[in-house]
CSV table of C-alpha atoms and ligand atoms in Angstrom, one decimal:
chain,number,residue,atom,x,y,z
A,1,UNK,CA,-16.1,12.1,18.9
A,2,UNK,CA,-12.3,12.3,18.8
A,3,UNK,CA,-10.8,14.8,16.4
A,4,UNK,CA,-7.3,14.7,15.1
A,5,UNK,CA,-6.4,17.3,17.8
A,6,UNK,CA,-7.9,15.2,20.5
A,7,UNK,CA,-6.0,12.1,19.4
A,8,UNK,CA,-2.8,14.2,19.3
A,9,UNK,CA,-3.4,15.3,22.8
A,10,UNK,CA,-3.9,11.7,24.1
A,11,UNK,CA,0.0,11.3,23.9
A,12,UNK,CA,1.2,10.3,27.3
A,13,UNK,CA,-2.3,10.4,28.8
A,14,UNK,CA,-4.8,7.7,27.9
A,15,UNK,CA,-4.0,4.6,25.7
A,16,UNK,CA,-5.3,5.1,22.2
A,17,UNK,CA,-7.2,2.1,20.8
A,18,UNK,CA,-7.1,1.6,17.0
A,19,UNK,CA,-8.4,-1.2,14.9
A,20,UNK,CA,-8.9,-1.8,11.2
A,21,UNK,CA,-12.3,-2.1,9.5
A,22,UNK,CA,-13.1,-2.5,5.8
A,23,UNK,CA,-16.9,-2.3,5.8
A,24,UNK,CA,-19.8,-0.5,7.4
A,25,UNK,CA,-21.0,-3.4,9.6
A,26,UNK,CA,-17.7,-4.1,11.1
A,27,UNK,CA,-17.0,-0.4,11.5
A,28,UNK,CA,-20.3,0.0,13.4
A,29,UNK,CA,-19.3,-2.8,15.8
A,30,UNK,CA,-15.8,-1.4,16.3
A,31,UNK,CA,-17.2,2.1,16.8
A,32,UNK,CA,-19.9,1.1,19.2
A,33,UNK,CA,-17.2,-0.6,21.4
A,34,UNK,CA,-15.6,2.8,21.9
A,35,UNK,CA,-12.5,2.4,19.7
A,36,UNK,CA,-10.8,5.7,19.3
A,37,UNK,CA,-9.5,5.3,15.7
A,38,UNK,CA,-10.7,3.1,12.8
A,39,UNK,CA,-8.1,2.5,10.1
A,40,UNK,CA,-9.3,1.5,6.6
A,41,UNK,CA,-6.1,-0.5,6.2
A,42,UNK,CA,-4.6,-1.6,2.9
A,43,UNK,CA,-4.4,-4.9,4.8
A,44,UNK,CA,-7.9,-5.2,3.2
A,45,UNK,CA,-5.8,-6.8,0.4
A,46,UNK,CA,-4.8,-9.9,2.3
A,47,UNK,CA,-7.4,-9.8,5.1
A,48,UNK,CA,-10.5,-9.4,3.0
A,49,UNK,CA,-9.7,-9.6,-0.8
A,50,UNK,CA,-7.7,-12.8,-1.0
A,51,UNK,CA,-4.4,-11.3,-2.2
A,52,UNK,CA,-1.0,-12.5,-0.8
A,53,UNK,CA,0.1,-8.9,0.1
A,54,UNK,CA,-1.2,-5.4,0.2
A,55,UNK,CA,0.4,-4.3,-3.1
A,56,UNK,CA,-2.5,-4.9,-5.5
A,57,UNK,CA,-4.9,-2.7,-3.5
A,58,UNK,CA,-6.1,0.3,-5.5
A,59,UNK,CA,-7.1,3.9,-4.7
A,60,UNK,CA,-10.6,3.1,-5.9
A,61,UNK,CA,-10.8,0.1,-3.5
A,62,UNK,CA,-9.6,2.1,-0.5
A,63,UNK,CA,-12.0,4.9,-1.4
A,64,UNK,CA,-14.9,2.6,-1.6
A,65,UNK,CA,-14.1,0.9,1.7
A,66,UNK,CA,-13.5,4.2,3.3
A,67,UNK,CA,-16.9,5.4,2.3
A,68,UNK,CA,-18.5,2.3,3.8
A,69,UNK,CA,-16.6,2.6,7.1
A,70,UNK,CA,-17.5,6.3,7.4
A,71,UNK,CA,-21.2,5.4,6.9
A,72,UNK,CA,-20.9,2.8,9.7
A,73,UNK,CA,-19.1,5.1,12.1
A,74,UNK,CA,-20.5,7.6,14.5
A,75,UNK,CA,-17.7,8.5,16.9
A,76,UNK,CA,-14.3,7.1,16.0
A,77,UNK,CA,-11.7,9.0,13.9
A,78,UNK,CA,-11.6,7.3,10.4
A,79,UNK,CA,-8.2,7.1,8.8
A,80,UNK,CA,-7.7,6.0,5.2
A,81,UNK,CA,-4.5,4.0,4.6
A,82,UNK,CA,-3.1,5.1,1.3
A,83,UNK,CA,-2.2,2.1,-0.9
A,84,UNK,CA,1.0,1.2,-2.8
A,85,UNK,CA,1.9,3.8,-5.4
A,86,UNK,CA,-1.0,6.1,-4.6
A,87,UNK,CA,1.5,8.5,-3.2
A,88,UNK,CA,5.1,9.3,-3.8
A,89,UNK,CA,5.2,9.0,-7.5
A,90,UNK,CA,4.1,12.5,-8.3
A,91,UNK,CA,3.2,15.2,-5.7
A,92,UNK,CA,0.0,16.6,-7.2
A,93,UNK,CA,-1.3,13.1,-7.9
A,94,UNK,CA,-0.5,12.1,-4.3
A,95,UNK,CA,-2.4,15.1,-3.0
A,96,UNK,CA,-5.4,14.3,-5.2
A,97,UNK,CA,-5.5,10.7,-4.0
A,98,UNK,CA,-5.3,11.7,-0.3
A,99,UNK,CA,-7.7,14.6,-0.7
A,100,UNK,CA,-10.3,12.3,-2.3
A,101,UNK,CA,-10.5,10.3,0.9
A,102,UNK,CA,-11.6,13.4,2.8
A,103,UNK,CA,-13.4,15.2,0.1
A,104,UNK,CA,-15.4,12.4,-1.5
A,105,UNK,CA,-15.4,9.7,1.2
A,106,UNK,CA,-15.6,11.6,4.5
A,107,UNK,CA,-12.4,10.3,6.1
A,108,UNK,CA,-10.8,12.4,8.9
A,109,UNK,CA,-7.2,11.7,8.0
A,110,UNK,CA,-4.9,9.6,5.8
A,111,UNK,CA,-2.0,7.2,6.8
A,112,UNK,CA,1.1,7.1,4.6
A,113,UNK,CA,3.9,4.5,4.9
A,114,UNK,CA,6.8,6.8,5.7
A,115,UNK,CA,10.3,7.2,4.3
A,116,UNK,CA,12.7,10.1,3.8
A,117,UNK,CA,10.7,10.9,0.7
A,118,UNK,CA,7.4,11.4,2.5
A,119,UNK,CA,8.6,14.2,4.8
A,120,UNK,CA,7.9,16.9,2.2
A,121,UNK,CA,4.5,15.3,1.2
A,122,UNK,CA,3.5,15.1,4.9
A,123,UNK,CA,4.2,18.8,5.2
A,124,UNK,CA,2.3,19.7,2.1
A,125,UNK,CA,-0.7,17.6,3.0
A,126,UNK,CA,-0.9,19.0,6.6
A,127,UNK,CA,-0.6,22.5,5.3
A,128,UNK,CA,-3.5,21.8,2.9
A,129,UNK,CA,-5.7,20.5,5.7
A,130,UNK,CA,-5.2,16.8,5.2
A,131,UNK,CA,-4.1,15.3,8.5
A,132,UNK,CA,-1.4,12.7,8.2
A,133,UNK,CA,-0.7,9.6,10.3
A,134,UNK,CA,2.9,8.5,9.7
A,135,UNK,CA,4.0,4.9,9.7
A,136,UNK,CA,7.6,3.6,10.4
A,137,UNK,CA,9.4,0.3,11.2
A,138,UNK,CA,7.9,-2.5,9.1
A,139,UNK,CA,6.2,-0.9,6.1
A,140,UNK,CA,4.5,-3.8,4.3
A,141,UNK,CA,4.4,-1.9,1.0
A,142,UNK,CA,8.2,-2.5,0.9
A,143,UNK,CA,7.8,-6.3,1.3
A,144,UNK,CA,9.7,-7.0,-1.9
A,145,UNK,CA,12.6,-4.8,-0.9
A,146,UNK,CA,12.7,-6.1,2.6
A,147,UNK,CA,12.4,-9.8,1.6
A,148,UNK,CA,9.6,-10.5,4.1
A,149,UNK,CA,7.6,-9.1,7.0
A,150,UNK,CA,10.7,-9.0,9.2
A,151,UNK,CA,11.4,-7.1,12.4
A,152,UNK,CA,12.8,-3.6,11.7
A,153,UNK,CA,15.1,-1.2,13.6
A,154,UNK,CA,17.1,-4.0,15.2
A,155,UNK,CA,20.6,-2.5,14.7
A,156,UNK,CA,21.7,0.8,16.3
A,157,UNK,CA,22.0,2.4,12.8
A,158,UNK,CA,18.5,1.2,11.7
A,159,UNK,CA,17.1,2.3,15.1
A,160,UNK,CA,18.7,5.8,14.7
A,161,UNK,CA,17.2,6.1,11.2
A,162,UNK,CA,13.7,5.4,12.6
A,163,UNK,CA,14.1,7.9,15.4
A,164,UNK,CA,15.4,10.5,13.0
A,165,UNK,CA,12.5,9.9,10.5
A,166,UNK,CA,10.0,9.9,13.3
A,167,UNK,CA,11.2,13.4,14.4
A,168,UNK,CA,11.2,14.7,10.8
A,169,UNK,CA,7.6,13.5,10.3
A,170,UNK,CA,6.5,15.1,13.5
A,171,UNK,CA,8.2,18.4,12.4
A,172,UNK,CA,6.4,18.0,9.1
A,173,UNK,CA,3.1,18.0,10.9
A,174,UNK,CA,2.1,14.4,11.3
A,175,UNK,CA,-0.5,14.1,14.1
A,176,UNK,CA,0.5,10.5,15.1
A,177,UNK,CA,2.8,7.7,14.1
A,178,UNK,CA,2.3,4.0,13.7
A,179,UNK,CA,5.4,1.9,14.7
A,180,UNK,CA,5.2,-1.6,13.3
A,181,UNK,CA,7.3,-4.7,14.3
A,182,UNK,CA,10.2,-2.9,16.0
A,183,UNK,CA,11.9,-3.7,19.4
A,184,UNK,CA,9.9,-2.5,22.4
A,185,UNK,CA,12.9,-0.5,23.7
A,186,UNK,CA,13.2,1.3,20.3
A,187,UNK,CA,9.4,2.1,20.4
A,188,UNK,CA,9.9,3.5,24.0
A,189,UNK,CA,12.7,5.8,22.8
A,190,UNK,CA,10.6,7.0,19.8
A,191,UNK,CA,7.6,7.6,22.1
A,192,UNK,CA,9.8,9.6,24.5
A,193,UNK,CA,11.3,11.6,21.7
A,194,UNK,CA,8.0,12.7,20.2
A,195,UNK,CA,5.2,14.9,21.3
A,196,UNK,CA,2.7,13.2,19.0
A,197,UNK,CA,1.3,9.8,20.0
A,198,UNK,CA,2.9,6.6,18.8
A,199,UNK,CA,0.5,3.7,18.0
A,200,UNK,CA,2.3,0.3,18.1
A,201,UNK,CA,1.7,-3.0,16.3
A,202,UNK,CA,4.3,-5.5,17.4
A,203,UNK,CA,6.2,-2.6,19.1
A,204,UNK,CA,5.7,-3.5,22.8
A,205,UNK,CA,3.7,-1.8,25.5
A,206,UNK,CA,5.5,1.5,25.6
A,207,UNK,CA,3.6,3.2,22.8
A,208,UNK,CA,0.7,5.7,23.4
A,209,UNK,CA,-1.7,3.3,21.7
A,210,UNK,CA,-2.1,0.0,20.0
A,211,UNK,CA,-3.4,-1.1,16.6
A,212,UNK,CA,-4.3,-4.6,15.2
A,213,UNK,CA,-6.0,-5.9,12.2
A,214,UNK,CA,-9.7,-6.7,13.1
A,215,UNK,CA,-9.7,-10.1,11.4
A,216,UNK,CA,-6.8,-11.2,13.6
A,217,UNK,CA,-8.4,-9.8,16.7
A,218,UNK,CA,-11.8,-11.5,16.3
A,219,UNK,CA,-10.4,-14.8,14.9
A,220,UNK,CA,-11.3,-14.6,11.2
A,221,UNK,CA,-7.7,-14.9,9.8
A,222,UNK,CA,-6.1,-18.1,8.6
A,223,UNK,CA,-2.7,-16.7,9.7
A,224,UNK,CA,-1.7,-13.9,12.0
A,225,UNK,CA,1.6,-12.1,12.6
A,226,UNK,CA,3.5,-13.4,15.7
A,227,UNK,CA,2.7,-10.2,17.6
A,228,UNK,CA,-1.1,-10.4,17.1
A,229,UNK,CA,-3.6,-11.9,19.5
A,230,UNK,CA,-6.9,-13.6,18.9
A,231,UNK,CA,-9.5,-12.2,21.3
A,232,UNK,CA,-12.5,-14.1,19.8
A,233,UNK,CA,-13.4,-17.0,17.5
A,234,UNK,CA,-15.7,-15.5,14.9
A,235,UNK,CA,-14.6,-18.0,12.2
A,236,UNK,CA,-16.0,-20.9,14.3
A,237,UNK,CA,-19.2,-18.9,15.1
A,238,UNK,CA,-19.8,-18.3,11.4
A,239,UNK,CA,-18.9,-21.9,10.4
A,240,UNK,CA,-21.3,-23.2,13.0
A,241,UNK,CA,-24.2,-21.0,11.7
A,242,UNK,CA,-23.5,-22.0,8.1
A,243,UNK,CA,-23.4,-25.7,9.0
A,244,UNK,CA,-26.7,-25.4,10.9
A,245,UNK,CA,-28.3,-23.6,7.9
A,246,UNK,CA,-27.1,-26.2,5.4
A,247,UNK,CA,-28.4,-29.0,7.7
A,248,UNK,CA,-31.8,-27.3,8.1
A,249,UNK,CA,-32.2,-26.8,4.3
A,250,UNK,CA,-31.2,-30.4,3.6
A,251,UNK,CA,-33.5,-31.8,6.3
A,252,UNK,CA,-36.4,-29.6,5.2
A,253,UNK,CA,-36.6,-27.8,8.6
A,254,UNK,CA,-35.9,-24.5,6.9
A,255,UNK,CA,-37.9,-22.6,5.8
A,256,UNK,CA,-40.6,-23.4,8.4
A,257,UNK,CA,-44.2,-22.1,8.6
A,258,UNK,CA,-43.1,-18.8,10.2
A,259,UNK,CA,-40.8,-18.0,7.2
A,260,UNK,CA,-43.5,-18.6,4.6
A,261,UNK,CA,-46.8,-17.1,3.5
A,262,UNK,CA,-49.7,-18.5,1.5
A,263,UNK,CA,-52.4,-16.6,-0.5
A,264,UNK,CA,-55.8,-18.3,-0.4
A,265,UNK,CA,-56.6,-17.0,-3.9
A,266,UNK,CA,-53.8,-18.9,-5.3
A,267,UNK,CA,-55.0,-22.3,-4.1
A,268,UNK,CA,-57.3,-22.8,-7.2
A,269,UNK,CA,-54.7,-21.6,-9.7
A,270,UNK,CA,-53.7,-24.1,-12.3
B,1,LIG,N1,-4.1,-10.0,8.8
B,1,LIG,C1,-3.1,-9.1,8.8
B,1,LIG,N2,-2.6,-8.8,9.9
B,1,LIG,C2,-1.5,-7.9,10.0
B,1,LIG,O1,-1.1,-7.5,11.1
B,1,LIG,C3,-1.0,-7.4,8.8
B,1,LIG,C4,-1.6,-7.8,7.6
B,1,LIG,N3,-2.6,-8.7,7.6
B,1,LIG,N4,-1.2,-7.3,6.4
B,1,LIG,C5,-0.2,-6.2,6.3
B,1,LIG,C6,0.8,-6.4,7.4
B,1,LIG,C7,1.7,-7.6,7.3
B,1,LIG,N5,2.0,-7.9,8.6
B,1,LIG,C8,2.9,-8.9,9.1
B,1,LIG,C9,2.8,-10.1,8.5
B,1,LIG,C10,3.6,-11.2,8.9
B,1,LIG,C11,4.5,-11.0,9.9
B,1,LIG,C12,5.4,-12.2,10.2
B,1,LIG,O2,4.9,-13.3,10.1
B,1,LIG,N6,6.6,-12.0,10.7
B,1,LIG,C13,7.5,-13.1,11.1
B,1,LIG,C14,8.2,-13.7,9.9
B,1,LIG,C15,8.9,-12.7,9.0
B,1,LIG,C16,9.6,-13.3,7.8
B,1,LIG,O3,10.6,-14.0,7.9
B,1,LIG,O4,9.0,-13.1,6.7
B,1,LIG,C17,8.5,-12.6,12.1
B,1,LIG,O5,8.9,-13.4,12.9
B,1,LIG,O6,8.9,-11.4,12.1
B,1,LIG,C18,4.6,-9.8,10.5
B,1,LIG,C19,3.8,-8.7,10.1
B,1,LIG,C20,1.3,-7.0,9.5
B,1,LIG,N7,0.2,-6.6,8.7
B,2,LIG,C1,-1.7,-2.7,10.6
B,2,LIG,C2,-1.9,-1.3,10.1
B,2,LIG,C3,-1.0,-0.4,10.8
B,2,LIG,C4,-2.0,-1.2,8.6
B,2,LIG,O1,-1.2,-0.4,8.0
B,2,LIG,C5,-3.0,-1.9,7.9
B,2,LIG,O2,-3.9,-2.6,8.5
B,2,LIG,O3,-2.9,-1.9,6.6
B,3,LIG,MG1,-1.4,-0.6,5.9
């Protein structure tokens, strides 16, 4: 069972595997496959709740999903992804929201979309015993400011800002860092600059680990980011089962004798 310390020590050693999960069933499948880290992503908003973005997701929703994932997980490290405006508005409120994921839901750590304003919060949370995974590059909670889910860190200045913030979050105590949708050569430089592991999504092969959204990986999404890869076709599997069920009900093949029971005493009932 990897702890935050064991994940930190995987930097430069073994590739860290991380996937999202939003419910106990999926978490149990992801966990049994030996995945190192399960992220209760705020991507639940678009992946599982029908929203267009991650912005509407609430603290209560992430808390509820985190509890479910924890109950479905035996071995993996469970990280709760703090939703839009659950941190950064007010420090004590931020700490309460993050603390709740550990204290009430059993998460091992939280992830916070990082900026220069989260350095101090990361330090405070770490010092209180709430391990923090940082997140730089494309931070989808800033979609309205960025104007889309565009590649980040593409100019020397933007790349330098990311390297600087990565260093500052490591110094503040973050135990790992997600790097999203940045050039592979920038991700390599960040990985070299840090002692803590980098976990990439659309950040090339040079990171210490990789993360993707489970729906994209198993083939449940109706769209995926260009950097994702479908490793299965669960949507067709499910559609096939549902069609067979509908056909069986319509034809009268289901339920059959083995799905039904009869009581002799009831035969005379009028
Ligand atoms: N199902 C799912 N998978 C994800 O990987 C994911 C989410 N949801 N939700 C939160 C964020 C959003 N992500 C995304 C979404 C779209 C692009 C994308 O299509 N980028 C294109 C177009 C950018 C634009 O012009 O808007 C690109 O070429 O960069 C990238 C990352 C990654 N995350
Ligand atoms: C893709 C990962 C890093 C994420 O933040 C999410 O799933 O919400
Ligand atoms: Mg997220």
